[in-house]
Amino acid sequence: MAQISFEKLGQDGKARTGVIHTTRGDIRTPAFMPVGTAATVKAMMPESVAATGADILLGNTYHLMLRPTAERIARLGGLHKFMNWDKPILTDSGGFQVMSLADLRKLTERGVTFKSHIDGSKHEITPERSMEIQALLGSDIVMCFDECPALPADRDRIATSMELSMRWAKRSKEAFGDRPGHALFGIQQGGLEQDLRGQSAEALREIGFDGYAVGGLAVGEGQEAMFGCLDYAPDQLPEDKPRYLMGVGKPDDIVGAVKRGIDMMDCVLPSRSGRTGQVFTRAGVLNIKNARHADDPRPLDENCACPACTKYSRAYLHHVFRSQEMISGMLLTWHNLRYFQDIMDGMRQAIAAGTFAAWEQDFHAGRAQGDI
Ligand SMILES: CNc1nc2cc3nc(NC)[nH]c3cc2c(=O)[nH]1
Ligand SMILES: [Zn+2]
């Protein structure tokens, strides 16, 4: 039985739209996944996350294994029950965050050992342990344990890392076993090297996964290099399975990725930046901290239906941000997440109607450069 099924509803150029059917519900694609790092999308109630239009959210293995531990979440009924989110959850496999957050990391063929950034305790993640943690959490979509090399890196380093990740992908698949109703996604590596990316795609196809992620990007290469890689990498992956670009991105990154055949994305940007006062709107980006908003009675974005835009003025949002009131993070996060979901909804409709090019032109036309 297929763990998940991907139903394509339309295509316009390379851009696709469809539905991923899972046992916990449908995911409309292209999909944006809010990041729920420590079993919460920061400053949001789960009901509010659902109200923004999100069909799925992402949980972080690294954070949850350290605190409160995957075993405790399993004892309490799993991550969905624990965080009161009954729709699909995708969990990452931990490797990327170990390399960016933990101390004293040691990487070997077996896996990664490290010291917790919270209390200095020693831990190890291997492909097998990562699969065990994600099974304890009970996520619907599980990610292979991989290694994401920091860019820039020379070709040899990229090749060696990619080959290790492919061996870990095989071990992940073997450890994942056969879990009806749960999907396992492979992660393509290979940096910005088209031939290495092709080798990685072939290795993953050989092992066989329910979906395929484009990994190793959004690590400082810049949008032009990322798009250059996305001009070929998604096409190297099976076209009948979901393609997930990890860690992306700004609104224009997201649009450019969907245009090149990506179906799913995740990024902390809308939630993290909301807490710093950065607001994404149809007209571009603004920072509510700026004094020029102090007397402005207008909404953040007059075309947005979120609570921040329908019930509050920029002046109010400026005030509560400056006063460091909790409602500031709540309203700005809600708005940013809603705006990101509205972009996805707009693209899904445009791809289905065959008007993606016009939609993309309109998307870019409305955006001023710099603060608005
Ligand atoms: C869990 N494995 C895994 N996560 C990732 C998360 C990322 N997040 C970004 N930018 C924010 N790039 C990423 C790449 C990977 C990647 O190559 N592998
Ligand atoms: Zn809004």
Short mmCIF file of C-alpha atoms and ligand atoms in Angstrom, two decimals:
data_model
loop_
_atom_site.label_atom_id
_atom_site.label_comp_id
_atom_site.label_asym_id
_atom_site.label_seq_id
_atom_site.Cartn_x
_atom_site.Cartn_y
_atom_site.Cartn_z
CA MET A 1 0.00 0.00 0.00
CA ALA A 2 1.36 3.41 -0.96
CA GLN A 3 2.34 5.27 2.22
CA ILE A 4 1.14 8.50 0.62
CA SER A 5 -0.18 9.24 -2.87
CA PHE A 6 0.61 12.28 -4.98
CA GLU A 7 -2.27 13.31 -7.25
CA LYS A 8 -1.27 15.85 -9.91
CA LEU A 9 -4.09 18.26 -10.80
CA GLY A 10 -2.31 20.54 -13.23
CA GLN A 11 0.95 21.68 -14.74
CA ASP A 12 2.02 24.97 -16.32
CA GLY A 13 5.54 24.85 -17.72
CA LYS A 14 7.57 23.10 -15.03
CA ALA A 15 5.25 24.30 -12.25
CA ARG A 16 2.91 21.58 -10.86
CA THR A 17 -0.12 21.66 -8.64
CA GLY A 18 -1.77 18.71 -6.90
CA VAL A 19 -2.60 17.00 -3.62
CA ILE A 20 -0.55 14.70 -1.42
CA HIS A 21 -3.01 12.33 0.24
CA THR A 22 -1.86 11.15 3.68
CA THR A 23 -3.65 9.20 6.42
CA ARG A 24 -3.87 12.44 8.43
CA GLY A 25 -5.21 14.60 5.65
CA ASP A 26 -4.51 16.16 2.28
CA ILE A 27 -1.66 18.53 1.49
CA ARG A 28 -2.36 20.95 -1.35
CA THR A 29 0.74 21.55 -3.48
CA PRO A 30 2.70 23.65 -4.01
CA ALA A 31 2.77 23.68 -0.19
CA PHE A 32 4.55 25.87 2.34
CA MET A 33 5.30 24.26 5.73
CA PRO A 34 5.53 26.51 8.80
CA VAL A 35 8.32 25.42 11.14
CA GLY A 36 7.22 24.16 14.57
CA THR A 37 10.70 23.74 16.05
CA ALA A 38 10.06 22.81 19.70
CA ALA A 39 6.55 21.40 19.17
CA THR A 40 5.13 24.86 18.56
CA VAL A 41 5.06 27.36 15.72
CA LYS A 42 6.36 30.19 17.86
CA ALA A 43 3.73 32.78 18.95
CA MET A 44 0.92 30.80 17.25
CA MET A 45 -1.84 28.55 18.55
CA PRO A 46 -2.21 25.44 16.34
CA GLU A 47 -5.73 26.56 15.40
CA SER A 48 -4.25 29.84 14.17
CA VAL A 49 -1.63 28.02 12.11
CA ALA A 50 -4.47 26.03 10.49
CA ALA A 51 -6.41 29.28 9.92
CA THR A 52 -3.52 30.70 7.88
CA GLY A 53 -4.10 27.84 5.38
CA ALA A 54 -1.26 25.52 6.37
CA ASP A 55 -2.00 21.83 5.64
CA ILE A 56 1.22 20.51 7.19
CA LEU A 57 3.92 21.74 9.55
CA LEU A 58 7.53 20.79 10.19
CA GLY A 59 8.99 19.48 13.46
CA ASN A 60 12.72 19.43 14.29
CA THR A 61 14.27 16.15 15.44
CA TYR A 62 17.36 17.84 16.91
CA HIS A 63 15.40 20.11 19.26
CA LEU A 64 12.80 17.51 20.31
CA MET A 65 15.33 14.75 20.99
CA LEU A 66 17.12 17.05 23.42
CA ARG A 67 14.01 18.51 25.02
CA PRO A 68 11.58 17.01 26.04
CA THR A 69 13.07 13.86 24.31
CA ALA A 70 11.32 11.72 21.73
CA GLU A 71 10.72 8.98 24.32
CA ARG A 72 8.70 11.36 26.54
CA ILE A 73 6.62 12.58 23.57
CA ALA A 74 5.96 8.95 22.60
CA ARG A 75 4.85 8.12 26.17
CA LEU A 76 2.43 11.06 25.96
CA GLY A 77 0.85 9.83 22.73
CA GLY A 78 3.10 11.24 20.01
CA LEU A 79 3.82 14.69 18.60
CA HIS A 80 0.37 15.33 17.04
CA LYS A 81 -1.39 14.82 20.38
CA PHE A 82 1.38 16.52 22.35
CA MET A 83 1.15 19.77 20.34
CA ASN A 84 -2.54 19.57 19.46
CA TRP A 85 -2.04 19.44 15.67
CA ASP A 86 -4.00 16.64 13.98
CA LYS A 87 -2.96 17.41 10.39
CA PRO A 88 0.20 16.03 8.73
CA ILE A 89 3.62 16.66 10.28
CA LEU A 90 6.97 16.30 8.49
CA THR A 91 10.01 15.92 10.72
CA ASP A 92 13.53 16.63 9.61
CA SER A 93 16.20 14.07 10.49
CA GLY A 94 18.43 16.17 12.71
CA GLY A 95 21.73 16.25 10.84
CA PHE A 96 21.47 19.76 9.46
CA GLN A 97 20.71 21.30 12.86
CA VAL A 98 23.36 19.32 14.67
CA MET A 99 25.93 20.86 12.32
CA SER A 100 24.54 24.36 12.79
CA LEU A 101 23.53 24.36 16.48
CA ALA A 102 25.35 21.71 18.54
CA ASP A 103 28.82 21.88 20.09
CA LEU A 104 31.78 19.55 19.69
CA ARG A 105 30.39 17.66 16.72
CA LYS A 106 32.21 14.59 15.44
CA LEU A 107 31.14 13.09 12.14
CA THR A 108 32.07 9.51 11.20
CA GLU A 109 30.70 6.85 8.84
CA ARG A 110 28.49 5.71 11.72
CA GLY A 111 26.83 9.11 12.29
CA VAL A 112 27.31 12.28 14.32
CA THR A 113 28.15 12.67 18.01
CA PHE A 114 27.69 16.06 19.65
CA LYS A 115 27.09 17.97 22.85
CA SER A 116 23.68 19.54 23.45
CA HIS A 117 23.62 23.34 23.09
CA ILE A 118 21.12 23.32 25.97
CA ASP A 119 22.92 21.44 28.76
CA GLY A 120 26.14 20.07 27.26
CA SER A 121 24.96 16.43 27.46
CA LYS A 122 26.49 14.05 24.92
CA HIS A 123 24.36 12.60 22.13
CA GLU A 124 24.67 10.58 18.92
CA ILE A 125 22.51 10.54 15.82
CA THR A 126 22.90 7.79 13.25
CA PRO A 127 20.51 6.99 10.39
CA GLU A 128 19.05 4.25 12.60
CA ARG A 129 18.64 6.52 15.65
CA SER A 130 17.10 9.27 13.49
CA MET A 131 14.49 6.82 12.16
CA GLU A 132 13.79 5.67 15.74
CA ILE A 133 13.34 9.26 16.97
CA GLN A 134 11.03 10.19 14.09
CA ALA A 135 8.99 7.01 14.69
CA LEU A 136 8.68 7.89 18.40
CA LEU A 137 7.47 11.36 17.40
CA GLY A 138 4.96 9.74 15.04
CA SER A 139 5.45 12.17 12.15
CA ASP A 140 3.71 11.35 8.86
CA ILE A 141 6.64 12.23 6.60
CA VAL A 142 10.11 11.18 7.76
CA MET A 143 13.35 12.57 6.30
CA CYS A 144 16.45 10.47 5.67
CA PHE A 145 19.49 11.19 7.83
CA ASP A 146 21.95 13.08 5.63
CA GLU A 147 24.89 15.43 5.72
CA CYS A 148 24.49 18.90 4.26
CA PRO A 149 27.91 20.40 3.44
CA ALA A 150 28.35 24.13 4.02
CA LEU A 151 28.99 26.08 0.82
CA PRO A 152 31.33 27.14 -0.64
CA ALA A 153 33.04 23.75 -0.68
CA ASP A 154 35.36 22.19 -3.24
CA ARG A 155 34.09 19.48 -5.53
CA ASP A 156 35.88 16.67 -3.70
CA ARG A 157 34.29 17.65 -0.39
CA ILE A 158 30.85 17.83 -2.06
CA ALA A 159 31.33 14.44 -3.72
CA THR A 160 32.58 12.71 -0.55
CA SER A 161 29.72 14.19 1.47
CA MET A 162 27.10 13.25 -1.12
CA GLU A 163 28.38 9.64 -1.23
CA LEU A 164 28.18 9.41 2.56
CA SER A 165 24.64 10.78 2.48
CA MET A 166 23.66 8.14 -0.09
CA ARG A 167 25.02 5.37 2.16
CA TRP A 168 23.07 6.93 5.02
CA ALA A 169 19.96 7.10 2.82
CA LYS A 170 20.16 3.33 2.32
CA ARG A 171 20.61 2.75 6.06
CA SER A 172 17.69 5.12 6.73
CA LYS A 173 15.43 3.17 4.37
CA GLU A 174 16.45 -0.17 5.95
CA ALA A 175 15.88 1.16 9.47
CA PHE A 176 12.56 2.83 8.50
CA GLY A 177 11.21 -0.55 7.45
CA ASP A 178 7.63 -0.86 6.34
CA ARG A 179 5.44 1.62 8.26
CA PRO A 180 1.96 1.75 6.68
CA GLY A 181 0.62 5.31 6.62
CA HIS A 182 4.08 6.81 7.07
CA ALA A 183 6.29 8.10 4.24
CA LEU A 184 10.06 8.34 3.92
CA PHE A 185 11.67 11.04 1.75
CA GLY A 186 15.19 10.82 0.35
CA ILE A 187 17.40 13.94 0.17
CA GLN A 188 19.42 14.77 -2.94
CA GLN A 189 22.85 16.25 -2.35
CA GLY A 190 25.70 17.25 -4.69
CA GLY A 191 26.11 20.97 -4.06
CA LEU A 192 26.03 23.01 -7.28
CA GLU A 193 27.55 20.19 -9.37
CA GLN A 194 25.04 18.95 -11.94
CA ASP A 195 26.73 15.59 -12.43
CA LEU A 196 27.00 14.89 -8.69
CA ARG A 197 23.35 15.86 -8.27
CA GLY A 198 22.51 13.41 -11.06
CA GLN A 199 24.47 10.63 -9.34
CA SER A 200 22.68 11.40 -6.09
CA ALA A 201 19.26 11.33 -7.79
CA GLU A 202 20.05 7.96 -9.38
CA ALA A 203 21.22 6.52 -6.06
CA LEU A 204 18.01 7.67 -4.34
CA ARG A 205 15.81 6.37 -7.16
CA GLU A 206 17.56 3.00 -6.86
CA ILE A 207 16.76 2.83 -3.13
CA GLY A 208 13.19 4.08 -3.71
CA PHE A 209 11.38 6.71 -1.64
CA ASP A 210 7.86 8.15 -1.27
CA GLY A 211 9.17 11.64 -2.03
CA TYR A 212 12.45 13.38 -2.80
CA ALA A 213 13.99 16.50 -1.27
CA VAL A 214 16.50 18.84 -2.89
CA GLY A 215 18.96 19.30 -0.05
CA GLY A 216 22.20 21.22 0.20
CA LEU A 217 20.76 24.55 -0.91
CA ALA A 218 19.82 27.77 0.91
CA VAL A 219 23.18 27.50 2.65
CA GLY A 220 24.63 30.81 1.51
CA GLU A 221 24.95 30.21 -2.22
CA GLY A 222 22.61 33.09 -3.08
CA GLN A 223 19.43 33.12 -5.18
CA GLU A 224 21.10 33.13 -8.59
CA ALA A 225 23.19 30.02 -7.85
CA MET A 226 20.20 28.33 -6.18
CA PHE A 227 17.97 28.96 -9.20
CA GLY A 228 20.78 27.78 -11.46
CA CYS A 229 20.79 24.47 -9.59
CA LEU A 230 16.99 24.32 -9.57
CA ASP A 231 17.05 24.70 -13.37
CA TYR A 232 18.11 21.02 -13.48
CA ALA A 233 17.94 19.34 -10.02
CA PRO A 234 14.16 18.80 -9.68
CA ASP A 235 14.07 17.27 -13.19
CA GLN A 236 16.63 14.68 -12.06
CA LEU A 237 14.14 13.39 -9.47
CA PRO A 238 11.15 11.08 -10.18
CA GLU A 239 8.44 13.30 -11.67
CA ASP A 240 5.54 11.34 -10.14
CA LYS A 241 6.64 11.93 -6.53
CA PRO A 242 6.61 15.12 -4.43
CA ARG A 243 9.75 17.28 -4.65
CA TYR A 244 10.64 19.16 -1.45
CA LEU A 245 13.14 22.05 -1.37
CA MET A 246 14.50 22.33 2.18
CA GLY A 247 14.85 25.64 4.00
CA VAL A 248 13.41 27.99 1.38
CA GLY A 249 12.71 30.86 1.58
CA LYS A 250 11.86 34.48 0.85
CA PRO A 251 8.65 35.01 -1.20
CA ASP A 252 10.53 35.44 -4.48
CA ASP A 253 12.66 32.36 -3.73
CA ILE A 254 9.47 30.37 -3.24
CA VAL A 255 7.92 31.57 -6.50
CA GLY A 256 11.13 30.83 -8.43
CA ALA A 257 11.35 27.34 -6.91
CA VAL A 258 7.73 26.45 -7.78
CA LYS A 259 8.34 27.76 -11.30
CA ARG A 260 11.20 25.20 -11.56
CA GLY A 261 9.13 22.18 -10.41
CA ILE A 262 9.27 22.23 -6.58
CA ASP A 263 6.12 21.05 -4.73
CA MET A 264 6.94 21.61 -1.02
CA MET A 265 9.06 24.06 0.99
CA ASP A 266 9.72 25.02 4.62
CA CYS A 267 11.33 28.10 6.15
CA VAL A 268 11.54 29.85 9.52
CA LEU A 269 11.53 33.24 7.77
CA PRO A 270 7.84 34.24 8.13
CA SER A 271 7.67 33.27 11.82
CA ARG A 272 11.19 34.31 12.88
CA SER A 273 11.07 37.65 11.02
CA GLY A 274 7.58 38.36 12.41
CA ARG A 275 9.10 38.42 15.88
CA THR A 276 11.72 40.96 14.72
CA GLY A 277 9.12 43.31 13.22
CA GLN A 278 9.79 42.34 9.58
CA VAL A 279 6.52 42.16 7.63
CA PHE A 280 6.06 40.67 4.16
CA THR A 281 3.29 42.26 2.08
CA ARG A 282 2.09 42.23 -1.54
CA ALA A 283 3.85 45.58 -1.99
CA GLY A 284 7.16 44.36 -0.52
CA VAL A 285 8.81 44.24 2.90
CA LEU A 286 8.49 46.72 5.78
CA ASN A 287 9.75 46.85 9.33
CA ILE A 288 7.04 47.92 11.75
CA LYS A 289 9.75 49.23 14.14
CA ASN A 290 10.28 52.19 11.82
CA ALA A 291 9.01 55.49 13.34
CA ARG A 292 7.16 56.38 10.14
CA HIS A 293 4.46 53.84 11.10
CA ALA A 294 3.69 55.52 14.46
CA ASP A 295 0.65 57.47 13.19
CA ASP A 296 -0.33 55.34 10.22
CA PRO A 297 -3.97 54.20 10.48
CA ARG A 298 -3.71 51.87 7.47
CA PRO A 299 -3.48 48.06 7.70
CA LEU A 300 -0.19 46.31 6.92
CA ASP A 301 -1.65 45.02 3.65
CA GLU A 302 -5.12 46.09 2.52
CA ASN A 303 -5.47 42.88 0.46
CA CYS A 304 -4.83 40.59 3.42
CA ALA A 305 -7.69 38.95 5.38
CA CYS A 306 -5.64 38.07 8.48
CA PRO A 307 -6.58 39.45 11.96
CA ALA A 308 -3.62 41.88 11.98
CA CYS A 309 -4.75 43.47 8.69
CA THR A 310 -8.53 43.41 9.33
CA LYS A 311 -8.53 44.55 12.97
CA TYR A 312 -5.41 46.65 13.62
CA SER A 313 -3.54 49.66 12.25
CA ARG A 314 0.16 49.97 11.50
CA ALA A 315 0.21 52.54 14.31
CA TYR A 316 -1.02 49.96 16.80
CA LEU A 317 1.38 47.29 15.56
CA HIS A 318 4.23 49.80 15.76
CA HIS A 319 3.23 50.61 19.35
CA VAL A 320 3.01 47.03 20.60
CA PHE A 321 6.26 46.11 18.84
CA ARG A 322 8.07 49.06 20.41
CA SER A 323 6.52 48.17 23.79
CA GLN A 324 7.65 44.55 23.33
CA GLU A 325 4.13 43.30 23.97
CA MET A 326 3.50 39.59 23.23
CA ILE A 327 0.61 40.42 20.90
CA SER A 328 3.16 41.94 18.52
CA GLY A 329 4.82 38.60 17.74
CA MET A 330 1.43 36.90 17.56
CA LEU A 331 -0.10 39.32 15.04
CA LEU A 332 3.01 39.78 12.86
CA THR A 333 3.68 36.03 12.74
CA TRP A 334 0.06 35.34 11.89
CA HIS A 335 0.16 37.92 9.09
CA ASN A 336 3.45 36.65 7.60
CA LEU A 337 2.29 33.02 7.67
CA ARG A 338 -1.04 33.99 6.10
CA TYR A 339 0.75 35.98 3.38
CA PHE A 340 3.03 33.02 2.58
CA GLN A 341 -0.01 30.72 2.37
CA ASP A 342 -1.80 33.24 0.13
CA ILE A 343 1.18 33.16 -2.23
CA MET A 344 0.92 29.33 -2.35
CA ASP A 345 -2.85 29.52 -2.92
CA GLY A 346 -2.37 32.04 -5.71
CA MET A 347 0.20 29.82 -7.42
CA ARG A 348 -1.95 26.67 -7.06
CA GLN A 349 -4.86 28.44 -8.73
CA ALA A 350 -2.70 30.00 -11.45
CA ILE A 351 -0.99 26.70 -12.32
CA ALA A 352 -4.37 24.92 -12.48
CA ALA A 353 -5.66 27.71 -14.78
CA GLY A 354 -2.53 27.77 -16.95
CA THR A 355 -1.90 31.41 -16.03
CA PHE A 356 1.25 31.03 -13.93
CA ALA A 357 3.33 33.38 -16.11
CA ALA A 358 0.78 36.19 -15.72
CA TRP A 359 0.47 35.52 -11.98
CA GLU A 360 4.27 35.64 -11.59
CA GLN A 361 4.45 38.93 -13.54
CA ASP A 362 1.76 40.43 -11.30
CA PHE A 363 3.54 39.11 -8.19
CA HIS A 364 6.80 40.85 -9.13
CA ALA A 365 5.14 44.02 -10.44
CA GLY A 366 3.49 44.76 -7.08
CA ARG A 367 6.72 44.67 -5.10
CA ALA A 368 8.73 47.79 -4.42
CA GLN A 369 12.41 47.38 -3.76
CA GLY A 370 13.37 47.92 -0.14
CA ASP A 371 11.19 49.16 2.70
CA ILE A 372 7.69 50.34 1.85
C1 LIG B 1 17.42 17.21 7.42
N1 LIG B 1 18.35 17.28 6.31
C2 LIG B 1 18.59 18.44 5.68
N2 LIG B 1 18.04 19.58 6.13
C3 LIG B 1 18.32 20.75 5.47
C4 LIG B 1 17.79 21.94 5.97
C5 LIG B 1 18.11 23.15 5.33
N3 LIG B 1 17.79 24.43 5.64
C6 LIG B 1 18.41 25.19 4.70
N4 LIG B 1 18.38 26.55 4.67
C7 LIG B 1 17.69 27.28 5.69
N5 LIG B 1 19.11 24.44 3.81
C8 LIG B 1 18.94 23.14 4.18
C9 LIG B 1 19.47 21.95 3.68
C10 LIG B 1 19.16 20.76 4.33
C11 LIG B 1 19.71 19.50 3.88
O1 LIG B 1 20.47 19.42 2.89
N6 LIG B 1 19.42 18.38 4.59
ZN ZN B 2 -2.36 40.33 7.12
#
